[in-house]
N, CA, C and O atoms as CSV, one atom per row, in Angstrom:
chain,resi,resn,atom,element,x,y,z
A,1,MET,N,N,-70.680,77.869,157.345
A,1,MET,CA,C,-70.684,77.573,158.748
A,1,MET,C,C,-69.769,76.323,158.937
A,1,MET,O,O,-70.118,75.379,158.229
A,2,ASN,N,N,-68.868,76.134,159.591
A,2,ASN,CA,C,-68.236,75.050,160.068
A,2,ASN,C,C,-68.981,74.241,161.074
A,2,ASN,O,O,-69.164,74.940,162.070
A,3,ILE,N,N,-69.453,73.119,161.203
A,3,ILE,CA,C,-70.106,72.539,161.837
A,3,ILE,C,C,-68.979,71.095,162.678
A,3,ILE,O,O,-68.712,70.122,161.971
A,4,HIS,N,N,-68.486,71.142,164.022
A,4,HIS,CA,C,-67.736,69.911,164.333
A,4,HIS,C,C,-68.396,69.085,164.944
A,4,HIS,O,O,-69.169,69.327,165.872
A,5,ILE,N,N,-68.097,67.826,164.378
A,5,ILE,CA,C,-68.941,66.731,164.477
A,5,ILE,C,C,-68.379,65.875,165.311
A,5,ILE,O,O,-67.215,65.630,164.993
A,6,PRO,N,N,-68.918,65.081,166.672
A,6,PRO,CA,C,-68.536,64.438,167.351
A,6,PRO,C,C,-67.809,63.170,167.045
A,6,PRO,O,O,-68.204,62.666,165.993
A,7,THR,N,N,-66.950,62.566,167.597
A,7,THR,CA,C,-66.822,61.213,166.993
A,7,THR,C,C,-67.560,60.241,167.076
A,7,THR,O,O,-67.323,59.417,166.193
A,8,PRO,N,N,-68.606,59.881,167.960
A,8,PRO,CA,C,-69.636,58.950,167.383
A,8,PRO,C,C,-70.683,59.128,166.575
A,8,PRO,O,O,-71.495,58.258,166.261
A,9,LEU,N,N,-70.674,60.701,166.095
A,9,LEU,CA,C,-71.409,60.830,164.828
A,9,LEU,C,C,-70.892,60.730,163.706
A,9,LEU,O,O,-71.588,60.639,162.695
A,10,ARG,N,N,-69.418,60.729,163.676
A,10,ARG,CA,C,-68.600,61.147,162.486
A,10,ARG,C,C,-69.019,59.624,161.455
A,10,ARG,O,O,-68.992,59.774,160.234
A,11,ALA,N,N,-69.295,58.572,161.889
A,11,ALA,CA,C,-70.081,57.555,160.747
A,11,ALA,C,C,-71.029,58.186,159.807
A,11,ALA,O,O,-71.067,57.916,158.607
A,12,TYR,N,N,-71.764,59.009,160.383
A,12,TYR,CA,C,-72.665,59.479,159.679
A,12,TYR,C,C,-72.477,60.674,158.600
A,12,TYR,O,O,-73.380,61.163,157.921
A,13,THR,N,N,-71.253,60.999,158.589
A,13,THR,CA,C,-70.543,62.082,158.033
A,13,THR,C,C,-69.754,61.607,157.051
A,13,THR,O,O,-69.349,62.493,156.299
A,14,GLY,N,N,-69.343,60.355,156.760
A,14,GLY,CA,C,-68.118,59.943,156.205
A,14,GLY,C,C,-66.879,59.771,156.719
A,14,GLY,O,O,-65.890,59.403,156.085
A,15,GLY,N,N,-66.944,60.089,158.088
A,15,GLY,CA,C,-65.707,60.038,158.916
A,15,GLY,C,C,-65.254,61.640,159.025
A,15,GLY,O,O,-64.156,61.758,159.568
A,16,LEU,N,N,-65.792,62.736,158.672
A,16,LEU,CA,C,-65.461,64.122,158.656
A,16,LEU,C,C,-65.661,64.429,159.940
A,16,LEU,O,O,-66.694,64.260,160.588
A,17,GLU,N,N,-64.333,65.024,160.400
A,17,GLU,CA,C,-64.494,65.809,161.650
A,17,GLU,C,C,-65.303,67.161,161.580
A,17,GLU,O,O,-65.957,67.361,162.603
A,18,THR,N,N,-65.400,68.021,160.726
A,18,THR,CA,C,-66.061,69.073,160.116
A,18,THR,C,C,-66.745,68.873,158.990
A,18,THR,O,O,-66.407,68.099,158.095
A,19,VAL,N,N,-67.695,69.545,159.006
A,19,VAL,CA,C,-68.496,69.817,157.829
A,19,VAL,C,C,-68.991,71.128,157.539
A,19,VAL,O,O,-69.468,71.676,158.532
A,20,SER,N,N,-69.029,71.878,156.363
A,20,SER,CA,C,-69.096,73.101,155.909
A,20,SER,C,C,-70.805,73.176,155.669
A,20,SER,O,O,-71.303,72.294,154.969
A,21,VAL,N,N,-71.561,74.085,156.173
A,21,VAL,CA,C,-72.870,73.909,155.758
A,21,VAL,C,C,-73.427,75.598,155.718
A,21,VAL,O,O,-72.826,76.462,156.356
A,22,ALA,N,N,-74.340,75.830,155.093
A,22,ALA,CA,C,-74.499,77.322,154.772
A,22,ALA,C,C,-76.217,77.373,155.629
A,22,ALA,O,O,-77.076,76.508,155.794
A,23,GLY,N,N,-76.134,78.706,155.982
A,23,GLY,CA,C,-77.559,78.819,156.714
A,23,GLY,C,C,-77.511,80.215,157.213
A,23,GLY,O,O,-76.436,80.815,157.228
A,24,THR,N,N,-78.693,80.810,157.654
A,24,THR,CA,C,-78.512,82.106,158.397
A,24,THR,C,C,-79.282,81.839,160.016
A,24,THR,O,O,-79.351,82.804,160.777
A,25,THR,N,N,-79.628,80.991,160.286
A,25,THR,CA,C,-79.884,80.717,161.531
A,25,THR,C,C,-79.318,79.456,162.008
A,25,THR,O,O,-79.090,78.592,161.161
A,26,VAL,N,N,-79.069,79.231,163.187
A,26,VAL,CA,C,-78.687,78.149,163.675
A,26,VAL,C,C,-79.754,76.727,163.286
A,26,VAL,O,O,-79.324,75.635,162.914
A,27,GLY,N,N,-81.053,77.043,163.462
A,27,GLY,CA,C,-81.876,76.018,162.709
A,27,GLY,C,C,-81.749,75.570,161.354
A,27,GLY,O,O,-81.831,74.385,161.032
A,28,SER,N,N,-81.543,76.552,160.532
A,28,SER,CA,C,-81.463,76.489,159.386
A,28,SER,C,C,-80.239,75.941,159.137
A,28,SER,O,O,-80.444,74.874,158.556
A,29,VAL,N,N,-79.298,76.091,159.252
A,29,VAL,CA,C,-77.900,75.201,159.573
A,29,VAL,C,C,-78.135,73.466,159.818
A,29,VAL,O,O,-77.692,72.547,159.129
A,30,PHE,N,N,-78.718,73.422,160.655
A,30,PHE,CA,C,-79.231,71.965,161.285
A,30,PHE,C,C,-79.994,71.652,159.934
A,30,PHE,O,O,-79.609,70.727,159.220
A,31,GLN,N,N,-80.937,72.332,159.640
A,31,GLN,CA,C,-81.593,71.681,158.258
A,31,GLN,C,C,-80.938,71.191,157.056
A,31,GLN,O,O,-81.052,70.069,156.564
A,32,GLN,N,N,-80.198,72.226,156.619
A,32,GLN,CA,C,-79.121,71.657,155.721
A,32,GLN,C,C,-78.135,70.808,155.977
A,32,GLN,O,O,-77.691,70.089,155.081
A,33,LEU,N,N,-77.551,70.767,157.510
A,33,LEU,CA,C,-76.818,69.462,157.945
A,33,LEU,C,C,-77.492,68.342,157.503
A,33,LEU,O,O,-76.915,67.585,156.722
A,34,THR,N,N,-78.984,68.035,157.990
A,34,THR,CA,C,-79.613,66.747,158.166
A,34,THR,C,C,-79.888,66.450,156.649
A,34,THR,O,O,-79.955,65.241,156.428
A,35,VAL,N,N,-80.109,67.460,155.262
A,35,VAL,CA,C,-80.078,67.336,154.095
A,35,VAL,C,C,-78.925,66.827,153.641
A,35,VAL,O,O,-79.020,65.878,152.862
A,36,GLN,N,N,-77.750,67.257,153.962
A,36,GLN,CA,C,-76.480,66.748,153.344
A,36,GLN,C,C,-76.380,65.374,153.945
A,36,GLN,O,O,-76.058,64.472,153.172
A,37,TYR,N,N,-76.613,65.061,155.252
A,37,TYR,CA,C,-75.971,63.728,156.090
A,37,TYR,C,C,-77.728,63.299,156.715
A,37,TYR,O,O,-77.949,63.332,157.925
A,38,PRO,N,N,-78.528,63.025,155.989
A,38,PRO,CA,C,-79.784,62.749,156.431
A,38,PRO,C,C,-79.776,61.496,157.735
A,38,PRO,O,O,-80.708,61.360,158.528
A,39,GLU,N,N,-78.795,60.840,157.732
A,39,GLU,CA,C,-78.587,59.467,158.507
A,39,GLU,C,C,-78.104,60.264,160.190
A,39,GLU,O,O,-78.150,59.760,161.312
A,40,LEU,N,N,-77.652,61.687,159.751
A,40,LEU,CA,C,-77.568,62.025,161.476
A,40,LEU,C,C,-79.021,62.856,162.238
A,40,LEU,O,O,-79.140,63.222,163.407
A,41,LYS,N,N,-80.176,62.996,160.899
A,41,LYS,CA,C,-81.239,63.493,161.672
A,41,LYS,C,C,-81.897,62.649,162.921
A,41,LYS,O,O,-82.308,63.319,163.869
A,42,PRO,N,N,-81.991,61.571,162.965
A,42,PRO,CA,C,-82.580,60.539,164.126
A,42,PRO,C,C,-81.555,60.449,165.586
A,42,PRO,O,O,-81.938,59.974,166.656
A,43,HIS,N,N,-80.367,60.949,165.358
A,43,HIS,CA,C,-79.309,61.307,166.402
A,43,HIS,C,C,-79.475,62.769,166.826
A,43,HIS,O,O,-79.053,62.938,167.970
A,44,LEU,N,N,-79.816,63.549,166.423
A,44,LEU,CA,C,-79.884,64.909,166.713
A,44,LEU,C,C,-81.365,65.148,167.147
A,44,LEU,O,O,-81.687,65.422,168.303
A,45,PHE,N,N,-82.237,65.015,166.098
A,45,PHE,CA,C,-83.764,65.465,166.564
A,45,PHE,C,C,-84.529,64.224,166.997
A,45,PHE,O,O,-84.359,63.108,166.506
A,46,THR,N,N,-85.509,64.570,168.097
A,46,THR,CA,C,-86.845,63.934,168.042
A,46,THR,C,C,-87.474,63.560,166.689
A,46,THR,O,O,-87.224,64.160,165.644
A,47,PRO,N,N,-88.336,62.484,166.806
A,47,PRO,CA,C,-89.799,62.658,165.722
A,47,PRO,C,C,-90.267,63.822,165.452
A,47,PRO,O,O,-90.368,64.111,164.260
A,48,GLU,N,N,-90.701,64.853,166.520
A,48,GLU,CA,C,-91.307,65.840,166.465
A,48,GLU,C,C,-90.306,67.026,165.902
A,48,GLU,O,O,-90.746,68.167,165.765
A,49,GLY,N,N,-89.341,66.794,165.678
A,49,GLY,CA,C,-88.420,67.684,164.992
A,49,GLY,C,C,-87.602,68.636,166.060
A,49,GLY,O,O,-86.996,69.642,165.690
A,50,LYS,N,N,-87.652,68.264,167.221
A,50,LYS,CA,C,-86.959,68.862,168.390
A,50,LYS,C,C,-85.706,68.506,168.375
A,50,LYS,O,O,-85.481,67.398,167.888
A,51,LEU,N,N,-84.522,69.319,168.892
A,51,LEU,CA,C,-83.346,68.846,169.157
A,51,LEU,C,C,-83.085,67.766,170.623
A,51,LEU,O,O,-83.721,67.990,171.654
A,52,ARG,N,N,-82.524,67.119,170.572
A,52,ARG,CA,C,-82.944,66.041,171.653
A,52,ARG,C,C,-82.200,66.707,172.896
A,52,ARG,O,O,-81.322,67.570,172.869
A,53,SER,N,N,-82.776,66.088,173.977
A,53,SER,CA,C,-81.958,66.861,175.117
A,53,SER,C,C,-80.676,66.358,175.597
A,53,SER,O,O,-80.202,66.946,176.569
A,54,PHE,N,N,-80.086,65.473,175.145
A,54,PHE,CA,C,-78.921,65.126,175.284
A,54,PHE,C,C,-77.854,65.666,174.470
A,54,PHE,O,O,-76.700,65.593,174.890
A,55,VAL,N,N,-78.115,66.210,173.327
A,55,VAL,CA,C,-77.282,67.163,172.431
A,55,VAL,C,C,-77.075,68.345,173.016
A,55,VAL,O,O,-78.034,69.070,173.282
A,56,ASN,N,N,-75.668,68.741,173.326
A,56,ASN,CA,C,-75.812,69.946,173.591
A,56,ASN,C,C,-75.107,70.737,172.087
A,56,ASN,O,O,-74.346,70.167,171.304
A,57,VAL,N,N,-75.488,71.837,171.994
A,57,VAL,CA,C,-74.653,72.532,170.769
A,57,VAL,C,C,-74.096,73.979,170.966
A,57,VAL,O,O,-74.947,74.807,171.289
A,58,TYR,N,N,-73.197,74.292,170.868
A,58,TYR,CA,C,-72.409,75.603,171.283
A,58,TYR,C,C,-72.153,76.134,169.826
A,58,TYR,O,O,-71.518,75.459,169.015
A,59,LEU,N,N,-72.708,77.460,169.503
A,59,LEU,CA,C,-72.498,78.593,168.517
A,59,LEU,C,C,-71.372,79.287,169.057
A,59,LEU,O,O,-71.400,80.008,170.055
A,60,ASN,N,N,-70.299,79.009,168.287
A,60,ASN,CA,C,-68.519,79.643,168.925
A,60,ASN,C,C,-68.749,79.380,170.251
A,60,ASN,O,O,-68.899,78.162,170.340
A,61,ASP,N,N,-68.857,79.912,171.356
A,61,ASP,CA,C,-68.590,79.529,172.592
A,61,ASP,C,C,-69.744,79.347,173.721
A,61,ASP,O,O,-69.587,78.846,174.834
A,62,ASP,N,N,-71.178,79.978,173.060
A,62,ASP,CA,C,-72.239,80.028,173.469
A,62,ASP,C,C,-73.289,78.676,173.497
A,62,ASP,O,O,-73.536,78.211,172.384
A,63,ASP,N,N,-73.743,78.199,174.334
A,63,ASP,CA,C,-74.778,76.845,174.337
A,63,ASP,C,C,-76.012,77.778,174.134
A,63,ASP,O,O,-76.435,78.567,174.978
A,64,ILE,N,N,-76.536,77.565,172.864
A,64,ILE,CA,C,-77.570,77.528,172.132
A,64,ILE,C,C,-79.095,77.398,173.100
A,64,ILE,O,O,-80.184,77.795,172.686
A,65,ARG,N,N,-78.884,76.818,174.315
A,65,ARG,CA,C,-79.936,76.799,175.001
A,65,ARG,C,C,-80.090,77.892,176.009
A,65,ARG,O,O,-81.023,77.875,176.812
A,66,TYR,N,N,-79.282,78.748,175.984
A,66,TYR,CA,C,-79.064,79.710,176.847
A,66,TYR,C,C,-78.902,80.911,176.160
A,66,TYR,O,O,-78.659,81.980,176.719
A,67,LEU,N,N,-79.058,80.724,174.702
A,67,LEU,CA,C,-79.511,82.222,173.970
A,67,LEU,C,C,-80.820,82.621,173.799
A,67,LEU,O,O,-81.723,81.799,173.644
A,68,PRO,N,N,-80.995,83.791,173.814
A,68,PRO,CA,C,-82.483,84.150,173.602
A,68,PRO,C,C,-83.189,84.004,172.367
A,68,PRO,O,O,-84.355,84.379,172.489
A,69,ASN,N,N,-82.941,83.650,171.377
A,69,ASN,CA,C,-83.570,82.771,170.307
A,69,ASN,C,C,-82.962,81.786,170.112
A,69,ASN,O,O,-82.764,81.734,168.898
A,70,LYS,N,N,-82.422,80.726,170.726
A,70,LYS,CA,C,-81.853,79.501,170.927
A,70,LYS,C,C,-81.819,79.087,169.350
A,70,LYS,O,O,-80.935,79.695,168.748
A,71,GLU,N,N,-82.563,78.210,168.563
A,71,GLU,CA,C,-82.290,77.735,167.331
A,71,GLU,C,C,-82.463,78.794,166.319
A,71,GLU,O,O,-81.962,78.621,165.208
A,72,GLU,N,N,-83.035,79.730,166.550
A,72,GLU,CA,C,-83.575,80.887,165.685
A,72,GLU,C,C,-82.493,81.788,165.790
A,72,GLU,O,O,-82.725,82.814,165.150
A,73,THR,N,N,-81.246,81.787,166.437
A,73,THR,CA,C,-80.271,82.668,166.638
A,73,THR,C,C,-79.738,82.800,164.873
A,73,THR,O,O,-79.699,82.009,163.931
A,74,ALA,N,N,-79.410,84.134,165.057
A,74,ALA,CA,C,-78.675,84.197,163.592
A,74,ALA,C,C,-77.050,83.726,163.414
A,74,ALA,O,O,-76.242,83.857,164.334
A,75,ALA,N,N,-76.687,83.136,162.043
A,75,ALA,CA,C,-75.617,82.580,161.952
A,75,ALA,C,C,-74.965,83.217,160.954
A,75,ALA,O,O,-75.654,83.784,160.106
A,76,THR,N,N,-73.593,83.252,160.857
A,76,THR,CA,C,-72.917,83.844,159.756
A,76,THR,C,C,-72.024,82.572,159.373
A,76,THR,O,O,-72.166,81.488,159.939
A,77,ASP,N,N,-71.092,82.806,158.361
A,77,ASP,CA,C,-70.260,81.695,157.525
A,77,ASP,C,C,-69.057,81.811,158.497
A,77,ASP,O,O,-68.369,80.795,158.603
A,78,THR,N,N,-68.707,82.888,159.212
A,78,THR,CA,C,-67.462,82.673,159.977
A,78,THR,C,C,-67.938,82.381,161.413
A,78,THR,O,O,-67.186,82.617,162.359
A,79,ASP,N,N,-68.940,81.967,161.562
A,79,ASP,CA,C,-69.352,81.377,163.107
A,79,ASP,C,C,-68.946,79.659,162.788
A,79,ASP,O,O,-68.653,79.081,161.741
A,80,GLU,N,N,-69.072,79.228,164.078
A,80,GLU,CA,C,-68.927,77.833,164.232
A,80,GLU,C,C,-69.738,77.107,165.340
A,80,GLU,O,O,-69.822,77.411,166.530
A,81,LEU,N,N,-70.339,76.032,164.642
A,81,LEU,CA,C,-71.291,74.984,165.638
A,81,LEU,C,C,-70.635,74.095,166.064
A,81,LEU,O,O,-69.900,73.444,165.322
A,82,THR,N,N,-70.744,73.856,167.355
A,82,THR,CA,C,-69.713,72.472,168.146
A,82,THR,C,C,-71.295,71.392,168.446
A,82,THR,O,O,-72.344,71.800,168.946
A,83,ILE,N,N,-71.087,70.383,168.098
A,83,ILE,CA,C,-72.327,69.354,168.481
A,83,ILE,C,C,-71.270,68.532,169.845
A,83,ILE,O,O,-70.104,68.172,169.682
A,84,ILE,N,N,-71.885,68.426,170.829
A,84,ILE,CA,C,-71.270,67.786,172.129
A,84,ILE,C,C,-72.377,66.993,172.477
A,84,ILE,O,O,-73.318,67.521,173.068
A,85,PRO,N,N,-72.404,65.302,172.073
A,85,PRO,CA,C,-73.442,64.765,172.904
A,85,PRO,C,C,-73.315,64.408,174.168
A,85,PRO,O,O,-72.200,63.955,174.425
A,86,SER,N,N,-74.284,64.464,175.316
A,86,SER,CA,C,-74.026,64.098,176.573
A,86,SER,C,C,-73.503,62.672,176.714
A,86,SER,O,O,-73.863,61.862,175.859
A,87,ILE,N,N,-72.790,62.323,177.581
A,87,ILE,CA,C,-72.251,60.850,178.007
A,87,ILE,C,C,-72.979,60.556,179.454
A,87,ILE,O,O,-72.808,61.321,180.402
A,88,ALA,N,N,-73.784,59.410,179.539
A,88,ALA,CA,C,-73.809,58.853,180.701
A,88,ALA,C,C,-73.492,57.560,180.731
A,88,ALA,O,O,-73.268,56.891,179.722
A,89,GLY,N,N,-73.446,57.025,182.216
A,89,GLY,CA,C,-73.483,55.921,182.164
A,89,GLY,C,C,-72.420,55.469,183.475
A,89,GLY,O,O,-72.190,56.091,184.512
A,90,GLY,N,N,-71.930,54.276,183.052
A,90,GLY,CA,C,-70.805,53.736,184.551
A,90,GLY,C,C,-71.450,52.918,185.558
A,90,GLY,O,O,-72.680,52.907,185.517
A,91,THR,N,N,-70.970,52.345,186.306
A,91,THR,CA,C,-71.779,51.543,187.403
A,91,THR,C,C,-71.655,52.280,189.184
A,91,THR,O,O,-70.964,53.255,189.480
A,92,SER,N,N,-72.267,51.718,189.852
A,92,SER,CA,C,-72.419,52.070,191.050
A,92,SER,C,C,-71.270,51.297,191.891
A,92,SER,O,O,-70.991,50.127,191.629
A,93,CYS,N,N,-70.657,51.987,192.864
A,93,CYS,CA,C,-69.357,51.121,193.232
A,93,CYS,C,C,-70.247,50.782,194.859
A,93,CYS,O,O,-70.714,51.586,195.665
A,94,ARG,N,N,-70.226,49.694,194.874
A,94,ARG,CA,C,-70.775,49.053,196.760
A,94,ARG,C,C,-69.798,48.681,197.366
A,94,ARG,O,O,-69.091,47.923,196.702
A,95,LEU,N,N,-69.371,48.942,198.585
A,95,LEU,CA,C,-68.304,48.387,199.510
A,95,LEU,C,C,-68.740,47.322,200.233
A,95,LEU,O,O,-67.985,46.764,201.028
């Protein structure tokens, strides 16, 4: 399965935009991803092993948060995962 890595996390994949990882579920793909690229783990998961709330993951075009089996959703070699970190910030505008 191909996993698309966002620009801020590419420093932990040797600059790779896309990495290929095997697995039968979204969770097992993430497990293998963090074995191959251990520096990614703290950026994607909490110390308890839960996907961080600001990390959005899409299996093909579907947000995994809304899939019935979430991280236990079946995955195949032809599927694609896209990681999109939420971005917040900015300043308030006072007139």
